[in-house]
Amino acid sequence: MEKNINLKSNSYKFISQGFFFAGAMAIAEPSTVLPLIVHYFSGSNVLVGTFSSLLRGGAILMQLYAAFHAQSYPTVLPFLKKVFVFRTVSWFSLGLVIYLFSYSHSTVLVLFGIGMFIFSFSAGFGAVYFQELLGKSFTKEYRGKVLAARQFASGFAGILSGGVSAYFLTNFLKPDSFAYLFMFSGIIMAFSFTFMLFFKEKDKVNVSQKEKKFGKFIKNSTALLKTDKYLRIQVISRLIAYSFWFVVPFIILNAKERIGISGKDVGFIISLQMTGAMLSNILWGKLSSIGRNRIIVILSFSIMILAIALAVLANSIIHYYLVFFIIGAGMDGFRLSFSNLILIISPEEKRPVYIAVQNNITSIGMFFSIPGGALISWLGFEAVGIMTVIMLIIGFIMSFRLKCA
């Protein structure tokens, strides 16, 4: 076994970082808490979709630019540490913005958007560096188990965070409760990154010669989609998988309109979503460790179709509990399988490029909640939900063509 490959100490650090980072993010959960915050300051579904997309989308071009340089780096951890600083500061600042400028809703929205852009922008670099570190540190069989363990730990952290969110939302008035959520989670996020400071990274021997110009790199990267059939199928499949973002950020708002929900309900829903994610990883980890990543994608499509269909028909709080429980399982299934599949099909020397090409194109899906918000305002939640189910069925059919080994 190569030095610094499949080290238990590295896997523990990777899992621990995931636990605290997921806990920090779940306190101000993007699928539930964030829509409530944006809706409070704007009252607009379109803005809810815009901010939801901005948080998740990352800086699309930045992933390619990061890969342009990273393909020639023997190590990426020094660059990843800088990303950690930017992400922590920008996330904590979101709480400060709400606390200091809540008297002006327009000011909050503008500054909130800037802070979220910085957080998302830095993620564009971090995604490439982080997956490159994961790819070089663990073999594909061991990596699946580590990813599942990390996501299991993240789900458990999310359950605990649901209680924290419920505490702030119940015991403090809006918008101060929103501010406290982000500032407290910012502190937890800073702590989460300390684990990766001691990660042992091996030097990569097979590196690519960096192109002289970024434009040439873009041309070469685009050519990969033409020459690598399996990369092309995987990118399209993952992009379709993201179609659930057309409706997911609006399910909590639809529940509020249909049946009315309290701060305690929101906290419990967050915990249920994380419970679904956590428990599903027992199955995802087992399947991934025996090379069944394609089966994970197929199952994730199936349960996400079920979740969106149920959200369209839901008329009680129990229904919404079940919806978010299933959504948590589906999201983690997609996350684990596609993260592992891209590392499996990519050559070592071109791994950052393959990661960036997949993430760059499929990041478009992160912005589906923007047209989703507009369509819901125009056609209604039910119509957009049915449209999303149809798209997911198409992705389900395509997923049978994925390369899994």
PDB file of C-alpha atoms in Angstrom, residues 32-318:
ATOM      1  CA  THR A  32     -35.787  25.170   5.066  1.00  0.00           C
ATOM      2  CA  VAL A  33     -34.310  28.037   7.089  1.00  0.00           C
ATOM      3  CA  LEU A  34     -32.813  30.007   4.182  1.00  0.00           C
ATOM      4  CA  PRO A  35     -36.122  30.252   2.260  1.00  0.00           C
ATOM      5  CA  LEU A  36     -37.821  31.538   5.419  1.00  0.00           C
ATOM      6  CA  ILE A  37     -35.151  34.210   5.873  1.00  0.00           C
ATOM      7  CA  VAL A  38     -35.233  35.461   2.283  1.00  0.00           C
ATOM      8  CA  HIS A  39     -39.028  35.370   2.198  1.00  0.00           C
ATOM      9  CA  TYR A  40     -39.148  37.391   5.436  1.00  0.00           C
ATOM     10  CA  PHE A  41     -37.064  40.208   3.925  1.00  0.00           C
ATOM     11  CA  SER A  42     -38.482  40.105   0.397  1.00  0.00           C
ATOM     12  CA  GLY A  43     -41.765  38.189   0.185  1.00  0.00           C
ATOM     13  CA  SER A  44     -40.667  37.001  -3.278  1.00  0.00           C
ATOM     14  CA  ASN A  45     -40.507  33.376  -4.458  1.00  0.00           C
ATOM     15  CA  VAL A  46     -38.140  34.398  -7.245  1.00  0.00           C
ATOM     16  CA  LEU A  47     -35.681  35.863  -4.730  1.00  0.00           C
ATOM     17  CA  VAL A  48     -35.990  32.739  -2.589  1.00  0.00           C
ATOM     18  CA  GLY A  49     -34.972  30.717  -5.630  1.00  0.00           C
ATOM     19  CA  THR A  50     -32.177  33.145  -6.501  1.00  0.00           C
ATOM     20  CA  PHE A  51     -30.567  33.059  -3.060  1.00  0.00           C
ATOM     21  CA  SER A  52     -31.008  29.293  -2.784  1.00  0.00           C
ATOM     22  CA  SER A  53     -29.241  28.869  -6.129  1.00  0.00           C
ATOM     23  CA  LEU A  54     -26.533  31.365  -5.238  1.00  0.00           C
ATOM     24  CA  LEU A  55     -25.658  29.418  -2.116  1.00  0.00           C
ATOM     25  CA  ARG A  56     -25.402  26.060  -3.841  1.00  0.00           C
ATOM     26  CA  GLY A  57     -24.281  26.980  -7.318  1.00  0.00           C
ATOM     27  CA  GLY A  58     -20.706  27.899  -6.577  1.00  0.00           C
ATOM     28  CA  ALA A  59     -18.686  29.947  -9.022  1.00  0.00           C
ATOM     29  CA  ILE A  60     -19.054  27.871 -12.169  1.00  0.00           C
ATOM     30  CA  LEU A  61     -16.107  29.350 -14.058  1.00  0.00           C
ATOM     31  CA  MET A  62     -13.958  29.228 -10.919  1.00  0.00           C
ATOM     32  CA  GLN A  63     -14.079  25.429 -10.828  1.00  0.00           C
ATOM     33  CA  LEU A  64     -12.557  25.249 -14.277  1.00  0.00           C
ATOM     34  CA  TYR A  65      -9.992  27.893 -13.383  1.00  0.00           C
ATOM     35  CA  ALA A  66      -9.087  25.961 -10.228  1.00  0.00           C
ATOM     36  CA  ALA A  67      -8.700  22.765 -12.266  1.00  0.00           C
ATOM     37  CA  PHE A  68      -6.558  24.630 -14.817  1.00  0.00           C
ATOM     38  CA  HIS A  69      -3.955  25.149 -12.097  1.00  0.00           C
ATOM     39  CA  ALA A  70      -4.653  22.073  -9.933  1.00  0.00           C
ATOM     40  CA  GLN A  71      -3.872  19.584 -12.706  1.00  0.00           C
ATOM     41  CA  SER A  72      -0.185  20.478 -12.332  1.00  0.00           C
ATOM     42  CA  TYR A  73      -0.134  20.616  -8.496  1.00  0.00           C
ATOM     43  CA  PRO A  74       1.480  17.696  -6.651  1.00  0.00           C
ATOM     44  CA  THR A  75      -0.435  18.844  -3.518  1.00  0.00           C
ATOM     45  CA  VAL A  76      -3.620  20.900  -3.054  1.00  0.00           C
ATOM     46  CA  LEU A  77      -4.017  21.165   0.727  1.00  0.00           C
ATOM     47  CA  PRO A  78      -2.169  24.524   1.033  1.00  0.00           C
ATOM     48  CA  PHE A  79      -4.666  26.075  -1.384  1.00  0.00           C
ATOM     49  CA  LEU A  80      -7.611  24.395   0.319  1.00  0.00           C
ATOM     50  CA  LYS A  81      -6.693  26.032   3.644  1.00  0.00           C
ATOM     51  CA  LYS A  82      -7.121  29.483   2.075  1.00  0.00           C
ATOM     52  CA  VAL A  83     -10.566  28.453   0.848  1.00  0.00           C
ATOM     53  CA  PHE A  84     -11.502  27.467   4.404  1.00  0.00           C
ATOM     54  CA  VAL A  85     -10.754  30.994   5.640  1.00  0.00           C
ATOM     55  CA  PHE A  86     -12.866  32.684   2.968  1.00  0.00           C
ATOM     56  CA  ARG A  87     -15.812  30.345   3.540  1.00  0.00           C
ATOM     57  CA  THR A  88     -15.833  30.804   7.318  1.00  0.00           C
ATOM     58  CA  VAL A  89     -15.581  34.595   7.265  1.00  0.00           C
ATOM     59  CA  SER A  90     -18.234  35.016   4.582  1.00  0.00           C
ATOM     60  CA  TRP A  91     -20.705  32.664   6.317  1.00  0.00           C
ATOM     61  CA  PHE A  92     -20.313  34.376   9.703  1.00  0.00           C
ATOM     62  CA  SER A  93     -20.773  37.756   7.998  1.00  0.00           C
ATOM     63  CA  LEU A  94     -24.271  36.747   6.858  1.00  0.00           C
ATOM     64  CA  GLY A  95     -25.384  36.782  10.486  1.00  0.00           C
ATOM     65  CA  LEU A  96     -23.711  40.134  11.123  1.00  0.00           C
ATOM     66  CA  VAL A  97     -25.476  41.642   8.113  1.00  0.00           C
ATOM     67  CA  ILE A  98     -28.891  40.596   9.409  1.00  0.00           C
ATOM     68  CA  TYR A  99     -28.106  41.764  12.938  1.00  0.00           C
ATOM     69  CA  LEU A 100     -26.684  45.174  11.974  1.00  0.00           C
ATOM     70  CA  PHE A 101     -28.928  46.138   9.047  1.00  0.00           C
ATOM     71  CA  SER A 102     -32.270  44.467   9.744  1.00  0.00           C
ATOM     72  CA  TYR A 103     -33.958  47.908   9.795  1.00  0.00           C
ATOM     73  CA  SER A 104     -33.478  48.083   6.008  1.00  0.00           C
ATOM     74  CA  HIS A 105     -34.701  45.020   4.159  1.00  0.00           C
ATOM     75  CA  SER A 106     -33.175  46.114   0.853  1.00  0.00           C
ATOM     76  CA  THR A 107     -29.753  46.655   2.471  1.00  0.00           C
ATOM     77  CA  VAL A 108     -29.892  43.236   4.096  1.00  0.00           C
ATOM     78  CA  LEU A 109     -30.745  41.558   0.796  1.00  0.00           C
ATOM     79  CA  VAL A 110     -27.909  43.298  -1.078  1.00  0.00           C
ATOM     80  CA  LEU A 111     -25.247  42.623   1.567  1.00  0.00           C
ATOM     81  CA  PHE A 112     -26.596  39.144   2.188  1.00  0.00           C
ATOM     82  CA  GLY A 113     -26.249  38.440  -1.523  1.00  0.00           C
ATOM     83  CA  ILE A 114     -22.649  39.707  -1.575  1.00  0.00           C
ATOM     84  CA  GLY A 115     -21.681  37.558   1.411  1.00  0.00           C
ATOM     85  CA  MET A 116     -23.347  34.536  -0.105  1.00  0.00           C
ATOM     86  CA  PHE A 117     -21.566  35.171  -3.409  1.00  0.00           C
ATOM     87  CA  ILE A 118     -18.179  35.142  -1.631  1.00  0.00           C
ATOM     88  CA  PHE A 119     -19.136  31.934   0.173  1.00  0.00           C
ATOM     89  CA  SER A 120     -20.243  30.360  -3.097  1.00  0.00           C
ATOM     90  CA  PHE A 121     -17.283  31.782  -5.067  1.00  0.00           C
ATOM     91  CA  SER A 122     -14.766  30.199  -2.722  1.00  0.00           C
ATOM     92  CA  ALA A 123     -16.652  26.916  -2.980  1.00  0.00           C
ATOM     93  CA  GLY A 124     -15.830  26.906  -6.686  1.00  0.00           C
ATOM     94  CA  PHE A 125     -12.167  26.446  -5.804  1.00  0.00           C
ATOM     95  CA  GLY A 126     -12.809  24.254  -2.788  1.00  0.00           C
ATOM     96  CA  ALA A 127     -14.856  21.651  -4.680  1.00  0.00           C
ATOM     97  CA  VAL A 128     -11.990  20.826  -7.050  1.00  0.00           C
ATOM     98  CA  TYR A 129      -9.280  20.812  -4.377  1.00  0.00           C
ATOM     99  CA  PHE A 130     -11.389  18.798  -1.940  1.00  0.00           C
ATOM    100  CA  GLN A 131     -12.315  16.065  -4.429  1.00  0.00           C
ATOM    101  CA  GLU A 132      -8.741  15.872  -5.717  1.00  0.00           C
ATOM    102  CA  LEU A 133      -7.580  15.352  -2.120  1.00  0.00           C
ATOM    103  CA  LEU A 134     -10.232  12.666  -1.663  1.00  0.00           C
ATOM    104  CA  GLY A 135      -9.314  10.950  -4.929  1.00  0.00           C
ATOM    105  CA  LYS A 136      -5.605  10.703  -4.147  1.00  0.00           C
ATOM    106  CA  SER A 137      -6.019   9.735  -0.479  1.00  0.00           C
ATOM    107  CA  PHE A 138      -8.341   6.709  -0.733  1.00  0.00           C
ATOM    108  CA  THR A 139      -8.883   3.812  -3.151  1.00  0.00           C
ATOM    109  CA  LYS A 140     -12.296   3.621  -4.847  1.00  0.00           C
ATOM    110  CA  GLU A 141     -13.573   0.793  -2.591  1.00  0.00           C
ATOM    111  CA  TYR A 142     -12.362   2.385   0.644  1.00  0.00           C
ATOM    112  CA  ARG A 143     -13.455   5.840  -0.547  1.00  0.00           C
ATOM    113  CA  GLY A 144     -17.076   4.719  -0.843  1.00  0.00           C
ATOM    114  CA  LYS A 145     -17.099   3.563   2.779  1.00  0.00           C
ATOM    115  CA  VAL A 146     -15.413   6.762   3.984  1.00  0.00           C
ATOM    116  CA  LEU A 147     -17.862   8.921   2.030  1.00  0.00           C
ATOM    117  CA  ALA A 148     -20.793   7.007   3.501  1.00  0.00           C
ATOM    118  CA  ALA A 149     -19.369   7.312   7.021  1.00  0.00           C
ATOM    119  CA  ARG A 150     -18.836  11.044   6.500  1.00  0.00           C
ATOM    120  CA  GLN A 151     -22.380  11.489   5.248  1.00  0.00           C
ATOM    121  CA  PHE A 152     -23.730   9.362   8.130  1.00  0.00           C
ATOM    122  CA  ALA A 153     -21.886  11.591  10.591  1.00  0.00           C
ATOM    123  CA  SER A 154     -23.139  14.652   8.725  1.00  0.00           C
ATOM    124  CA  GLY A 155     -26.708  13.395   9.016  1.00  0.00           C
ATOM    125  CA  PHE A 156     -26.316  12.899  12.768  1.00  0.00           C
ATOM    126  CA  ALA A 157     -24.906  16.416  13.071  1.00  0.00           C
ATOM    127  CA  GLY A 158     -27.914  17.693  11.142  1.00  0.00           C
ATOM    128  CA  ILE A 159     -30.284  16.036  13.595  1.00  0.00           C
ATOM    129  CA  LEU A 160     -28.585  17.802  16.481  1.00  0.00           C
ATOM    130  CA  SER A 161     -28.592  21.053  14.514  1.00  0.00           C
ATOM    131  CA  GLY A 162     -32.345  20.849  14.052  1.00  0.00           C
ATOM    132  CA  GLY A 163     -32.692  21.303  17.788  1.00  0.00           C
ATOM    133  CA  VAL A 164     -30.345  24.292  17.719  1.00  0.00           C
ATOM    134  CA  SER A 165     -32.341  25.885  14.893  1.00  0.00           C
ATOM    135  CA  ALA A 166     -35.613  25.289  16.717  1.00  0.00           C
ATOM    136  CA  TYR A 167     -34.144  26.881  19.874  1.00  0.00           C
ATOM    137  CA  PHE A 168     -33.149  30.124  18.129  1.00  0.00           C
ATOM    138  CA  LEU A 169     -36.317  30.330  16.019  1.00  0.00           C
ATOM    139  CA  THR A 170     -38.555  29.698  19.041  1.00  0.00           C
ATOM    140  CA  ASN A 171     -36.811  31.797  21.715  1.00  0.00           C
ATOM    141  CA  PHE A 172     -35.771  34.891  19.725  1.00  0.00           C
ATOM    142  CA  LEU A 173     -37.810  37.265  17.625  1.00  0.00           C
ATOM    143  CA  LYS A 174     -37.265  37.636  13.884  1.00  0.00           C
ATOM    144  CA  PRO A 175     -34.942  38.768  12.389  1.00  0.00           C
ATOM    145  CA  ASP A 176     -32.529  38.514  15.355  1.00  0.00           C
ATOM    146  CA  SER A 177     -33.119  34.769  15.478  1.00  0.00           C
ATOM    147  CA  PHE A 178     -31.893  34.509  11.879  1.00  0.00           C
ATOM    148  CA  ALA A 179     -28.757  36.495  12.696  1.00  0.00           C
ATOM    149  CA  TYR A 180     -27.920  34.303  15.683  1.00  0.00           C
ATOM    150  CA  LEU A 181     -28.334  31.181  13.550  1.00  0.00           C
ATOM    151  CA  PHE A 182     -25.671  32.286  11.072  1.00  0.00           C
ATOM    152  CA  MET A 183     -23.206  33.643  13.630  1.00  0.00           C
ATOM    153  CA  PHE A 184     -23.390  30.538  15.789  1.00  0.00           C
ATOM    154  CA  SER A 185     -23.068  28.240  12.785  1.00  0.00           C
ATOM    155  CA  GLY A 186     -20.101  30.324  11.565  1.00  0.00           C
ATOM    156  CA  ILE A 187     -18.229  29.495  14.753  1.00  0.00           C
ATOM    157  CA  ILE A 188     -18.973  25.781  14.311  1.00  0.00           C
ATOM    158  CA  MET A 189     -17.855  25.985  10.685  1.00  0.00           C
ATOM    159  CA  ALA A 190     -14.496  27.499  11.693  1.00  0.00           C
ATOM    160  CA  PHE A 191     -13.969  24.621  14.115  1.00  0.00           C
ATOM    161  CA  SER A 192     -14.811  22.044  11.430  1.00  0.00           C
ATOM    162  CA  PHE A 193     -11.976  23.169   9.178  1.00  0.00           C
ATOM    163  CA  THR A 194      -9.320  22.685  11.860  1.00  0.00           C
ATOM    164  CA  PHE A 195      -9.443  18.903  11.326  1.00  0.00           C
ATOM    165  CA  MET A 196      -8.244  19.240   7.743  1.00  0.00           C
ATOM    166  CA  LEU A 197      -5.231  21.306   8.787  1.00  0.00           C
ATOM    167  CA  PHE A 198      -3.575  18.070   9.968  1.00  0.00           C
ATOM    168  CA  PHE A 199      -4.592  15.913   6.987  1.00  0.00           C
ATOM    169  CA  LYS A 200      -1.661  13.931   5.510  1.00  0.00           C
ATOM    170  CA  GLU A 201      -1.532  14.462   1.755  1.00  0.00           C
ATOM    171  CA  LYS A 202       0.669  12.454  -0.561  1.00  0.00           C
ATOM    172  CA  ASP A 203       2.388  14.063  -3.534  1.00  0.00           C
ATOM    173  CA  LYS A 204       0.826  13.173  -6.872  1.00  0.00           C
ATOM    174  CA  VAL A 205       3.390  11.818  -9.335  1.00  0.00           C
ATOM    175  CA  ASN A 206       1.230  11.766 -12.469  1.00  0.00           C
ATOM    176  CA  VAL A 207       0.481  15.426 -13.085  1.00  0.00           C
ATOM    177  CA  SER A 208      -0.483  17.161 -16.315  1.00  0.00           C
ATOM    178  CA  GLN A 209       1.512  19.899 -17.957  1.00  0.00           C
ATOM    179  CA  LYS A 210      -0.577  23.033 -17.578  1.00  0.00           C
ATOM    180  CA  GLU A 211      -1.622  24.685 -20.841  1.00  0.00           C
ATOM    181  CA  LYS A 212      -0.026  28.049 -21.530  1.00  0.00           C
ATOM    182  CA  LYS A 213      -3.400  29.767 -21.807  1.00  0.00           C
ATOM    183  CA  PHE A 214      -6.671  29.280 -19.959  1.00  0.00           C
ATOM    184  CA  GLY A 215      -8.550  29.432 -23.276  1.00  0.00           C
ATOM    185  CA  LYS A 216      -6.620  26.405 -24.525  1.00  0.00           C
ATOM    186  CA  PHE A 217      -7.506  24.571 -21.326  1.00  0.00           C
ATOM    187  CA  ILE A 218     -11.212  25.338 -21.841  1.00  0.00           C
ATOM    188  CA  LYS A 219     -11.001  23.982 -25.390  1.00  0.00           C
ATOM    189  CA  ASN A 220      -9.276  20.781 -24.239  1.00  0.00           C
ATOM    190  CA  SER A 221     -11.759  20.337 -21.385  1.00  0.00           C
ATOM    191  CA  THR A 222     -14.726  20.731 -23.713  1.00  0.00           C
ATOM    192  CA  ALA A 223     -13.226  18.134 -26.041  1.00  0.00           C
ATOM    193  CA  LEU A 224     -13.392  15.572 -23.221  1.00  0.00           C
ATOM    194  CA  LEU A 225     -17.174  15.521 -23.510  1.00  0.00           C
ATOM    195  CA  LYS A 226     -16.875  14.520 -27.160  1.00  0.00           C
ATOM    196  CA  THR A 227     -14.222  11.854 -26.661  1.00  0.00           C
ATOM    197  CA  ASP A 228     -15.350  10.305 -23.354  1.00  0.00           C
ATOM    198  CA  LYS A 229     -18.815   8.785 -23.727  1.00  0.00           C
ATOM    199  CA  TYR A 230     -19.129   7.848 -20.055  1.00  0.00           C
ATOM    200  CA  LEU A 231     -18.225  11.329 -18.873  1.00  0.00           C
ATOM    201  CA  ARG A 232     -20.916  12.722 -21.161  1.00  0.00           C
ATOM    202  CA  ILE A 233     -23.582  10.308 -19.892  1.00  0.00           C
ATOM    203  CA  GLN A 234     -22.656  10.982 -16.268  1.00  0.00           C
ATOM    204  CA  VAL A 235     -22.765  14.756 -16.672  1.00  0.00           C
ATOM    205  CA  ILE A 236     -26.203  14.656 -18.287  1.00  0.00           C
ATOM    206  CA  SER A 237     -27.515  12.222 -15.668  1.00  0.00           C
ATOM    207  CA  ARG A 238     -26.284  14.336 -12.781  1.00  0.00           C
ATOM    208  CA  LEU A 239     -27.685  17.517 -14.319  1.00  0.00           C
ATOM    209  CA  ILE A 240     -31.118  15.915 -14.600  1.00  0.00           C
ATOM    210  CA  ALA A 241     -30.804  14.678 -11.009  1.00  0.00           C
ATOM    211  CA  TYR A 242     -30.578  18.305  -9.889  1.00  0.00           C
ATOM    212  CA  SER A 243     -34.065  18.992 -11.318  1.00  0.00           C
ATOM    213  CA  PHE A 244     -35.431  18.451  -7.803  1.00  0.00           C
ATOM    214  CA  TRP A 245     -34.189  21.985  -7.049  1.00  0.00           C
ATOM    215  CA  PHE A 246     -37.115  23.300  -9.105  1.00  0.00           C
ATOM    216  CA  VAL A 247     -39.359  22.600  -6.106  1.00  0.00           C
ATOM    217  CA  VAL A 248     -37.400  21.563  -2.988  1.00  0.00           C
ATOM    218  CA  PRO A 249     -36.700  25.130  -1.675  1.00  0.00           C
ATOM    219  CA  PHE A 250     -40.423  25.881  -1.949  1.00  0.00           C
ATOM    220  CA  ILE A 251     -41.819  22.811  -0.205  1.00  0.00           C
ATOM    221  CA  ILE A 252     -41.410  24.436   3.220  1.00  0.00           C
ATOM    222  CA  LEU A 253     -43.172  27.586   1.976  1.00  0.00           C
ATOM    223  CA  ASN A 254     -45.946  25.476   0.457  1.00  0.00           C
ATOM    224  CA  ALA A 255     -46.352  23.696   3.785  1.00  0.00           C
ATOM    225  CA  LYS A 256     -46.574  27.036   5.565  1.00  0.00           C
ATOM    226  CA  GLU A 257     -49.298  28.184   3.166  1.00  0.00           C
ATOM    227  CA  ARG A 258     -51.279  24.936   3.183  1.00  0.00           C
ATOM    228  CA  ILE A 259     -51.269  23.881   6.817  1.00  0.00           C
ATOM    229  CA  GLY A 260     -49.226  26.454   8.760  1.00  0.00           C
ATOM    230  CA  ILE A 261     -46.001  25.458  10.519  1.00  0.00           C
ATOM    231  CA  SER A 262     -44.185  26.667  13.624  1.00  0.00           C
ATOM    232  CA  GLY A 263     -40.522  27.146  14.443  1.00  0.00           C
ATOM    233  CA  LYS A 264     -40.576  23.793  16.225  1.00  0.00           C
ATOM    234  CA  ASP A 265     -41.963  22.149  13.090  1.00  0.00           C
ATOM    235  CA  VAL A 266     -39.117  23.621  11.027  1.00  0.00           C
ATOM    236  CA  GLY A 267     -36.537  22.330  13.503  1.00  0.00           C
ATOM    237  CA  PHE A 268     -38.095  18.874  13.497  1.00  0.00           C
ATOM    238  CA  ILE A 269     -38.245  18.827   9.692  1.00  0.00           C
ATOM    239  CA  ILE A 270     -34.524  19.658   9.527  1.00  0.00           C
ATOM    240  CA  SER A 271     -33.816  16.790  11.912  1.00  0.00           C
ATOM    241  CA  LEU A 272     -35.948  14.402   9.879  1.00  0.00           C
ATOM    242  CA  GLN A 273     -34.206  15.364   6.638  1.00  0.00           C
ATOM    243  CA  MET A 274     -30.843  14.697   8.254  1.00  0.00           C
ATOM    244  CA  THR A 275     -32.113  11.439   9.751  1.00  0.00           C
ATOM    245  CA  GLY A 276     -33.116  10.261   6.298  1.00  0.00           C
ATOM    246  CA  ALA A 277     -29.686  11.213   4.995  1.00  0.00           C
ATOM    247  CA  MET A 278     -27.900   9.560   7.902  1.00  0.00           C
ATOM    248  CA  LEU A 279     -29.734   6.240   7.824  1.00  0.00           C
ATOM    249  CA  SER A 280     -29.579   5.962   4.037  1.00  0.00           C
ATOM    250  CA  ASN A 281     -25.789   6.022   4.172  1.00  0.00           C
ATOM    251  CA  ILE A 282     -25.764   2.621   5.835  1.00  0.00           C
ATOM    252  CA  LEU A 283     -27.123   1.283   2.557  1.00  0.00           C
ATOM    253  CA  TRP A 284     -25.166   3.668   0.297  1.00  0.00           C
ATOM    254  CA  GLY A 285     -21.868   2.771   1.980  1.00  0.00           C
ATOM    255  CA  LYS A 286     -22.495  -0.962   1.615  1.00  0.00           C
ATOM    256  CA  LEU A 287     -23.416  -0.633  -2.061  1.00  0.00           C
ATOM    257  CA  SER A 288     -20.468   1.650  -2.847  1.00  0.00           C
ATOM    258  CA  SER A 289     -17.952  -0.636  -1.136  1.00  0.00           C
ATOM    259  CA  ILE A 290     -18.932  -3.469  -3.508  1.00  0.00           C
ATOM    260  CA  GLY A 291     -18.883  -1.256  -6.609  1.00  0.00           C
ATOM    261  CA  ARG A 292     -22.642  -0.657  -6.953  1.00  0.00           C
ATOM    262  CA  ASN A 293     -22.538   3.125  -7.382  1.00  0.00           C
ATOM    263  CA  ARG A 294     -24.902   2.978 -10.365  1.00  0.00           C
ATOM    264  CA  ILE A 295     -27.507   1.215  -8.205  1.00  0.00           C
ATOM    265  CA  ILE A 296     -27.229   4.085  -5.710  1.00  0.00           C
ATOM    266  CA  VAL A 297     -28.040   6.573  -8.483  1.00  0.00           C
ATOM    267  CA  ILE A 298     -31.037   4.497  -9.632  1.00  0.00           C
ATOM    268  CA  LEU A 299     -32.395   4.189  -6.087  1.00  0.00           C
ATOM    269  CA  SER A 300     -31.838   7.908  -5.421  1.00  0.00           C
ATOM    270  CA  PHE A 301     -33.844   8.831  -8.504  1.00  0.00           C
ATOM    271  CA  SER A 302     -36.623   6.486  -7.376  1.00  0.00           C
ATOM    272  CA  ILE A 303     -36.983   7.877  -3.876  1.00  0.00           C
ATOM    273  CA  MET A 304     -36.672  11.504  -5.044  1.00  0.00           C
ATOM    274  CA  ILE A 305     -39.533  10.898  -7.487  1.00  0.00           C
ATOM    275  CA  LEU A 306     -41.569   9.532  -4.575  1.00  0.00           C
ATOM    276  CA  ALA A 307     -40.703  12.538  -2.369  1.00  0.00           C
ATOM    277  CA  ILE A 308     -41.701  15.195  -4.922  1.00  0.00           C
ATOM    278  CA  ALA A 309     -44.920  13.338  -5.797  1.00  0.00           C
ATOM    279  CA  LEU A 310     -45.822  13.168  -2.107  1.00  0.00           C
ATOM    280  CA  ALA A 311     -45.050  16.888  -1.669  1.00  0.00           C
ATOM    281  CA  VAL A 312     -47.565  17.675  -4.411  1.00  0.00           C
ATOM    282  CA  LEU A 313     -50.264  15.645  -2.627  1.00  0.00           C
ATOM    283  CA  ALA A 314     -49.348  16.496   0.984  1.00  0.00           C
ATOM    284  CA  ASN A 315     -52.103  17.894   3.223  1.00  0.00           C
ATOM    285  CA  SER A 316     -50.804  17.182   6.740  1.00  0.00           C
ATOM    286  CA  ILE A 317     -47.650  17.778   8.734  1.00  0.00           C
ATOM    287  CA  ILE A 318     -46.991  14.013   8.757  1.00  0.00           C
TER     288      ILE A 318
END
